Amino acid sequence: MLLPPEGHEPVLLGQVLNYLAPGPGQTFVDCTLGRGGHALAIAQRLGQTGLLIGLEADPRNLRYAADRLKASACPTRLFHANFSQLKQVLAEVGRDQVHGILADLGVSTNQLFDPAYGLSFDQPMPLDMRLDPDLPRTAADLVNHLPESELARVLYELAQERYSRRIARKIVESREVSPIKTTEALAELVRSAIPRWAGPVRIDPATRTFLALRMAVNREMENLTALLREAPAALAAGGRIAVISFQSTEDRAVKQAFGSLEKTGVMSILTKKPLTPTPEEMACNPRSRSAKMRVAVKKSCSLLVASC
Ligand SMILES: C[S@@+](CC[C@H](N)C(=O)[O-])C[C@H]1O[C@@H](n2cnc3c(N)ncnc32)[C@H](O)[C@@H]1O
């Protein structure tokens, strides 16, 4: 697959703009700046009287997005920060509440391709997987040091890997001989752990193991839970949040969080079913295939009072 011109093609861009409806003078947060595709389109709509607050865990993507955002007249405040720190970032900017929040979860295409991130098994790379180089543990640390039962739990809980125990056993047997250091070595091990009777497979058997390890290294579920907890208070009445996820564990968490916020009368869900890319978008950008976007709006004060 070729790298898109900016290193990443923003997914569901039209739907993001339609549902979040950024307008002149408003304040928006892009929790996952990435290569700045969504952020630039939003900033252009906020205009010179608006404010775009951007967060990004990866300082390399942050630099790229910051540069790209110079093309818009909208003022920006950009942070090397995890979106679990949304509340602290807003306090730093001096804004309690904003009109819109976007979180486009996971990784950008350039991160998958660049050996420095150690995310992909398509080519040999050091087994790292940290999006933020300040994080304490790499994927190599996890596979070489986690107890076997913990490894199996991570694979099963984060990526529903049905052969989690076999894979964990194989990893432990292998690391007793020598440490596992590359994505290629780990992928080979995983493939060899899948039983022959499993039959032909649609995706590479290493896919789920790699997803689970990336999520564990970057604490992706913990961060998403924190964001979903903090976001409602950070939205002004009528403010909207859109979350784009690429796998079922995350989408379920977003669906449940929005569902309970609707039940308690804090938010209304705008997407009863998640929005997905059109066949045209999938054809142009195959990585968009698994994207699901859910959007919710914060109820106004009067509605809040009425529902209490
Ligand atoms: C799918 S990409 C976003 C692409 C972006 N919307 C664009 O148009 O270029 C996800 C980005 O979020 C960053 N990221 C992932 N988890 C994060 C977190 N918890 N806090 C901040 N950034 C995060 C990744 O480093 C990556 O750059």
Short mmCIF file of C-alpha atoms and ligand atoms in Angstrom, two decimals:
data_model
loop_
_atom_site.label_atom_id
_atom_site.label_comp_id
_atom_site.label_asym_id
_atom_site.label_seq_id
_atom_site.Cartn_x
_atom_site.Cartn_y
_atom_site.Cartn_z
CA MET A 1 0.00 0.00 0.00
CA LEU A 2 1.27 3.49 -0.90
CA LEU A 3 1.60 6.18 1.75
CA PRO A 4 -0.98 8.97 1.15
CA PRO A 5 0.49 12.44 0.36
CA GLU A 6 0.28 13.78 3.95
CA GLY A 7 1.10 10.38 5.47
CA HIS A 8 -2.54 9.80 6.40
CA GLU A 9 -5.92 10.30 4.77
CA PRO A 10 -8.56 11.64 7.25
CA VAL A 11 -11.50 9.21 7.39
CA LEU A 12 -15.19 10.18 7.25
CA LEU A 13 -14.14 13.81 6.77
CA GLY A 14 -17.46 14.94 5.24
CA GLN A 15 -19.46 13.31 8.05
CA VAL A 16 -17.18 14.81 10.72
CA LEU A 17 -17.81 18.30 9.34
CA ASN A 18 -21.54 17.70 8.88
CA TYR A 19 -22.12 16.34 12.36
CA LEU A 20 -19.74 18.56 14.35
CA ALA A 21 -20.69 21.60 12.25
CA PRO A 22 -17.76 23.85 13.28
CA GLY A 23 -18.62 27.53 12.74
CA PRO A 24 -16.81 30.90 12.81
CA GLY A 25 -15.70 32.01 16.29
CA GLN A 26 -16.19 28.61 17.96
CA THR A 27 -13.69 26.62 20.02
CA PHE A 28 -12.99 23.01 19.05
CA VAL A 29 -10.71 20.30 20.39
CA ASP A 30 -9.06 17.76 18.12
CA CYS A 31 -7.93 15.09 20.61
CA THR A 32 -5.89 13.18 18.01
CA LEU A 33 -4.23 15.67 15.67
CA GLY A 34 -2.34 12.98 13.74
CA ARG A 35 -1.21 14.54 10.45
CA GLY A 36 -3.68 17.40 10.84
CA GLY A 37 -6.19 16.43 8.13
CA HIS A 38 -9.36 16.73 10.21
CA ALA A 39 -7.86 19.59 12.25
CA LEU A 40 -7.10 21.72 9.19
CA ALA A 41 -10.62 21.30 7.76
CA ILE A 42 -12.12 22.20 11.16
CA ALA A 43 -9.76 25.17 11.66
CA GLN A 44 -10.71 26.58 8.24
CA ARG A 45 -14.36 26.64 9.37
CA LEU A 46 -13.58 28.17 12.77
CA GLY A 47 -11.83 31.06 11.04
CA GLN A 48 -9.68 33.76 12.57
CA THR A 49 -12.07 34.42 15.46
CA GLY A 50 -12.21 30.74 16.46
CA LEU A 51 -9.77 28.59 18.42
CA LEU A 52 -8.53 25.10 17.66
CA ILE A 53 -7.07 23.20 20.60
CA GLY A 54 -5.08 20.16 19.50
CA LEU A 55 -3.72 17.20 21.45
CA GLU A 56 -1.34 14.56 20.16
CA ALA A 57 0.55 11.82 22.00
CA ASP A 58 3.21 11.47 19.30
CA PRO A 59 5.59 14.48 19.13
CA ARG A 60 6.55 13.62 15.52
CA ASN A 61 2.94 13.81 14.30
CA LEU A 62 2.38 16.87 16.48
CA ARG A 63 5.20 18.75 14.69
CA TYR A 64 3.81 17.76 11.30
CA ALA A 65 0.25 18.81 12.16
CA ALA A 66 1.45 22.12 13.67
CA ASP A 67 3.23 22.94 10.44
CA ARG A 68 0.22 22.02 8.33
CA LEU A 69 -2.15 24.11 10.44
CA LYS A 70 -0.19 27.25 9.57
CA ALA A 71 -2.22 27.19 6.32
CA SER A 72 -5.32 28.28 8.26
CA ALA A 73 -6.00 31.69 9.81
CA CYS A 74 -7.51 30.07 12.91
CA PRO A 75 -5.53 30.55 16.14
CA THR A 76 -4.32 27.24 17.60
CA ARG A 77 -3.10 25.91 20.95
CA LEU A 78 -1.36 22.58 20.35
CA PHE A 79 -0.11 20.20 23.04
CA HIS A 80 2.04 17.11 23.26
CA ALA A 81 -0.55 15.49 25.50
CA ASN A 82 -2.65 12.43 25.94
CA PHE A 83 -6.39 12.96 25.50
CA SER A 84 -6.88 11.45 28.95
CA GLN A 85 -5.51 14.85 30.07
CA LEU A 86 -8.27 16.84 28.33
CA LYS A 87 -9.32 18.58 31.54
CA GLN A 88 -5.77 19.77 32.37
CA VAL A 89 -5.24 20.99 28.78
CA LEU A 90 -8.46 23.03 28.87
CA ALA A 91 -7.44 24.51 32.22
CA GLU A 92 -4.07 25.46 30.70
CA VAL A 93 -5.84 27.21 27.80
CA GLY A 94 -8.28 28.86 30.20
CA ARG A 95 -11.43 27.45 28.59
CA ASP A 96 -13.88 25.43 30.65
CA GLN A 97 -16.09 24.42 27.79
CA VAL A 98 -15.86 24.01 24.03
CA HIS A 99 -18.28 23.64 21.11
CA GLY A 100 -16.91 20.43 19.65
CA ILE A 101 -14.60 17.52 20.37
CA LEU A 102 -13.20 15.05 17.86
CA ALA A 103 -11.30 11.84 18.68
CA ASP A 104 -10.08 9.76 15.75
CA LEU A 105 -8.66 6.76 17.58
CA GLY A 106 -5.77 4.44 16.82
CA VAL A 107 -2.75 5.15 14.64
CA SER A 108 -2.06 7.10 11.47
CA THR A 109 -0.87 5.39 8.29
CA ASN A 110 2.63 6.91 8.44
CA GLN A 111 3.07 5.49 11.96
CA LEU A 112 2.31 2.00 10.64
CA PHE A 113 4.86 2.31 7.86
CA ASP A 114 7.70 3.94 9.81
CA PRO A 115 10.05 1.34 11.39
CA ALA A 116 10.76 3.78 14.25
CA TYR A 117 7.31 2.98 15.73
CA GLY A 118 7.73 -0.81 15.45
CA LEU A 119 4.03 -1.36 14.80
CA SER A 120 3.91 -3.51 11.68
CA PHE A 121 4.71 -7.11 10.83
CA ASP A 122 4.79 -6.46 7.07
CA GLN A 123 8.47 -5.56 7.38
CA PRO A 124 11.03 -6.32 10.12
CA MET A 125 11.12 -3.57 12.79
CA PRO A 126 12.25 -3.36 16.41
CA LEU A 127 9.27 -4.41 18.56
CA ASP A 128 8.35 -1.05 20.10
CA MET A 129 4.73 0.13 19.41
CA ARG A 130 4.90 3.27 21.59
CA LEU A 131 3.14 6.23 19.95
CA ASP A 132 4.59 8.45 22.66
CA PRO A 133 8.31 7.74 23.07
CA ASP A 134 8.05 8.89 26.72
CA LEU A 135 5.96 5.82 27.62
CA PRO A 136 7.82 3.45 29.93
CA ARG A 137 7.22 0.02 28.32
CA THR A 138 7.65 -1.19 24.74
CA ALA A 139 5.90 -4.21 23.23
CA ALA A 140 9.23 -6.08 23.53
CA ASP A 141 9.15 -5.38 27.30
CA LEU A 142 5.65 -6.87 27.51
CA VAL A 143 6.30 -10.03 25.47
CA ASN A 144 9.61 -10.71 27.19
CA HIS A 145 8.50 -10.05 30.79
CA LEU A 146 4.74 -10.43 31.33
CA PRO A 147 3.69 -13.67 33.04
CA GLU A 148 2.15 -16.17 30.60
CA SER A 149 -1.36 -15.87 32.08
CA GLU A 150 -1.22 -12.06 31.85
CA LEU A 151 -0.09 -12.21 28.22
CA ALA A 152 -3.00 -14.52 27.39
CA ARG A 153 -5.41 -12.19 29.20
CA VAL A 154 -4.18 -9.13 27.26
CA LEU A 155 -4.57 -10.93 23.92
CA TYR A 156 -8.04 -12.18 24.77
CA GLU A 157 -9.49 -9.12 26.46
CA LEU A 158 -8.14 -6.44 24.14
CA ALA A 159 -8.41 -8.21 20.79
CA GLN A 160 -10.59 -11.28 21.43
CA GLU A 161 -7.76 -13.56 20.21
CA ARG A 162 -9.28 -17.04 20.43
CA TYR A 163 -5.85 -18.76 20.52
CA SER A 164 -4.57 -16.43 23.24
CA ARG A 165 -3.34 -19.23 25.54
CA ARG A 166 -1.49 -21.10 22.78
CA ILE A 167 0.15 -17.87 21.61
CA ALA A 168 1.16 -16.88 25.15
CA ARG A 169 2.67 -20.38 25.68
CA LYS A 170 4.64 -20.13 22.43
CA ILE A 171 5.93 -16.66 23.36
CA VAL A 172 7.11 -17.87 26.77
CA GLU A 173 8.81 -20.96 25.28
CA SER A 174 10.60 -18.81 22.74
CA ARG A 175 11.76 -16.09 25.16
CA GLU A 176 13.24 -18.75 27.43
CA VAL A 177 15.67 -19.46 24.57
CA SER A 178 16.27 -15.82 23.53
CA PRO A 179 14.44 -12.50 23.85
CA ILE A 180 11.91 -11.58 21.14
CA LYS A 181 13.15 -8.36 19.59
CA THR A 182 11.49 -7.75 16.22
CA THR A 183 7.95 -7.52 14.81
CA GLU A 184 8.92 -10.17 12.25
CA ALA A 185 10.06 -12.66 14.93
CA LEU A 186 6.88 -12.14 16.96
CA ALA A 187 4.62 -12.51 13.90
CA GLU A 188 6.33 -15.78 12.94
CA LEU A 189 5.88 -17.12 16.48
CA VAL A 190 2.18 -16.24 16.50
CA ARG A 191 1.63 -17.86 13.11
CA SER A 192 3.33 -21.04 14.33
CA ALA A 193 1.05 -21.12 17.41
CA ILE A 194 -2.17 -21.29 15.37
CA PRO A 195 -3.31 -24.91 15.06
CA ARG A 196 -3.49 -26.45 11.57
CA TRP A 197 -7.13 -27.40 12.12
CA ALA A 198 -7.95 -23.66 12.37
CA GLY A 199 -8.15 -23.80 8.55
CA PRO A 200 -7.63 -20.93 6.06
CA VAL A 201 -7.76 -17.44 7.55
CA ARG A 202 -8.96 -14.12 6.12
CA ILE A 203 -6.41 -11.93 7.89
CA ASP A 204 -2.82 -12.60 8.99
CA PRO A 205 -3.00 -14.67 12.21
CA ALA A 206 -0.66 -12.16 13.89
CA THR A 207 -3.12 -9.25 13.44
CA ARG A 208 -5.00 -9.60 16.74
CA THR A 209 -1.85 -10.15 18.80
CA PHE A 210 -0.31 -6.99 17.36
CA LEU A 211 -3.49 -5.00 18.01
CA ALA A 212 -3.71 -6.20 21.63
CA LEU A 213 -0.06 -5.41 22.34
CA ARG A 214 -0.34 -1.93 20.81
CA MET A 215 -3.41 -1.25 22.94
CA ALA A 216 -1.65 -2.47 26.07
CA VAL A 217 1.58 -0.53 25.42
CA ASN A 218 -0.31 2.73 24.79
CA ARG A 219 -3.00 2.08 27.44
CA GLU A 220 -5.60 2.77 24.76
CA MET A 221 -8.70 1.55 26.63
CA GLU A 222 -7.74 3.37 29.84
CA ASN A 223 -7.22 6.61 27.87
CA LEU A 224 -10.52 6.24 26.02
CA THR A 225 -12.38 5.60 29.28
CA ALA A 226 -10.84 8.77 30.78
CA LEU A 227 -11.77 10.83 27.70
CA LEU A 228 -15.37 9.58 27.71
CA ARG A 229 -15.59 10.42 31.41
CA GLU A 230 -14.20 13.97 31.02
CA ALA A 231 -15.74 15.01 27.68
CA PRO A 232 -19.35 15.74 28.77
CA ALA A 233 -18.21 18.36 31.33
CA ALA A 234 -15.90 19.90 28.71
CA LEU A 235 -18.75 20.51 26.26
CA ALA A 236 -20.93 23.63 26.31
CA ALA A 237 -24.70 23.07 25.98
CA GLY A 238 -25.34 22.09 22.36
CA GLY A 239 -21.67 21.09 21.96
CA ARG A 240 -20.96 17.87 20.08
CA ILE A 241 -18.50 15.02 20.38
CA ALA A 242 -17.55 12.61 17.58
CA VAL A 243 -15.48 9.49 18.19
CA ILE A 244 -14.13 7.40 15.32
CA SER A 245 -12.99 3.92 16.28
CA PHE A 246 -11.48 1.12 14.26
CA GLN A 247 -12.15 -1.94 16.35
CA SER A 248 -14.99 -3.45 18.31
CA THR A 249 -13.66 -3.10 21.88
CA GLU A 250 -13.38 0.68 21.45
CA ASP A 251 -16.65 1.07 19.57
CA ARG A 252 -18.46 -0.85 22.31
CA ALA A 253 -16.98 1.45 24.98
CA VAL A 254 -18.14 4.56 23.05
CA LYS A 255 -21.61 3.10 22.47
CA GLN A 256 -21.99 2.24 26.17
CA ALA A 257 -20.70 5.61 27.39
CA PHE A 258 -22.99 7.58 25.05
CA GLY A 259 -25.90 5.26 26.00
CA SER A 260 -25.55 5.92 29.71
CA LEU A 261 -25.10 9.68 29.14
CA GLU A 262 -28.35 9.66 27.17
CA LYS A 263 -30.13 7.69 29.90
CA THR A 264 -29.06 10.18 32.56
CA GLY A 265 -30.25 13.06 30.35
CA VAL A 266 -26.82 14.65 29.84
CA MET A 267 -26.39 13.97 26.11
CA SER A 268 -28.48 12.94 23.09
CA ILE A 269 -27.10 10.45 20.62
CA LEU A 270 -27.14 11.75 17.03
CA THR A 271 -26.11 8.46 15.41
CA LYS A 272 -28.39 5.60 16.47
CA LYS A 273 -26.21 3.37 14.30
CA PRO A 274 -22.52 4.22 13.81
CA LEU A 275 -21.61 6.03 10.61
CA THR A 276 -19.35 4.11 8.25
CA PRO A 277 -17.46 5.08 5.08
CA THR A 278 -19.11 4.89 1.68
CA PRO A 279 -17.91 2.24 -0.80
CA GLU A 280 -16.19 5.10 -2.70
CA GLU A 281 -14.22 6.16 0.40
CA MET A 282 -13.26 2.55 1.13
CA ALA A 283 -12.05 2.11 -2.45
CA CYS A 284 -9.88 5.27 -2.26
CA ASN A 285 -8.72 4.65 1.32
CA PRO A 286 -8.80 0.95 2.24
CA ARG A 287 -7.68 1.76 5.82
CA SER A 288 -11.06 3.48 6.36
CA ARG A 289 -12.83 0.10 5.97
CA SER A 290 -13.31 -0.59 9.67
CA ALA A 291 -14.05 3.01 10.77
CA LYS A 292 -17.17 3.63 12.86
CA MET A 293 -18.16 7.09 14.01
CA ARG A 294 -20.58 7.86 16.84
CA VAL A 295 -21.72 11.39 17.64
CA ALA A 296 -23.55 12.83 20.65
CA VAL A 297 -24.69 16.34 21.59
CA LYS A 298 -24.78 17.86 25.07
CA LYS A 299 -28.29 18.83 26.08
CA SER A 300 -29.05 22.46 26.78
CA CYS A 301 -29.61 23.61 30.39
CA SER A 302 -33.41 23.75 30.03
CA LEU A 303 -33.50 20.20 28.66
CA LEU A 304 -31.22 19.08 31.48
CA VAL A 305 -33.53 20.61 34.08
CA ALA A 306 -36.61 19.11 32.38
CA SER A 307 -35.08 15.65 32.43
CA CYS A 308 -34.09 15.84 36.11
C1 LIG B 1 -6.02 7.96 13.32
S1 LIG B 1 -4.75 9.07 13.74
C2 LIG B 1 -5.54 10.64 13.61
C3 LIG B 1 -5.46 11.21 12.24
C4 LIG B 1 -5.97 12.63 12.13
N1 LIG B 1 -7.37 12.74 12.43
C5 LIG B 1 -5.66 13.19 10.76
O1 LIG B 1 -6.58 13.68 10.09
O2 LIG B 1 -4.49 13.17 10.35
C6 LIG B 1 -4.63 8.90 15.46
C7 LIG B 1 -3.61 9.82 16.10
O3 LIG B 1 -3.91 9.89 17.48
C8 LIG B 1 -2.74 9.81 18.23
N2 LIG B 1 -3.15 9.24 19.52
C9 LIG B 1 -3.50 7.97 19.80
N3 LIG B 1 -3.88 7.85 21.08
C10 LIG B 1 -3.80 9.10 21.61
C11 LIG B 1 -4.09 9.64 22.90
N4 LIG B 1 -4.55 8.85 23.90
N5 LIG B 1 -3.92 10.96 23.11
C12 LIG B 1 -3.46 11.77 22.11
N6 LIG B 1 -3.17 11.31 20.88
C13 LIG B 1 -3.35 9.99 20.62
C14 LIG B 1 -1.82 8.92 17.42
O4 LIG B 1 -0.47 9.18 17.74
C15 LIG B 1 -2.17 9.36 16.00
O5 LIG B 1 -1.37 10.41 15.58
#
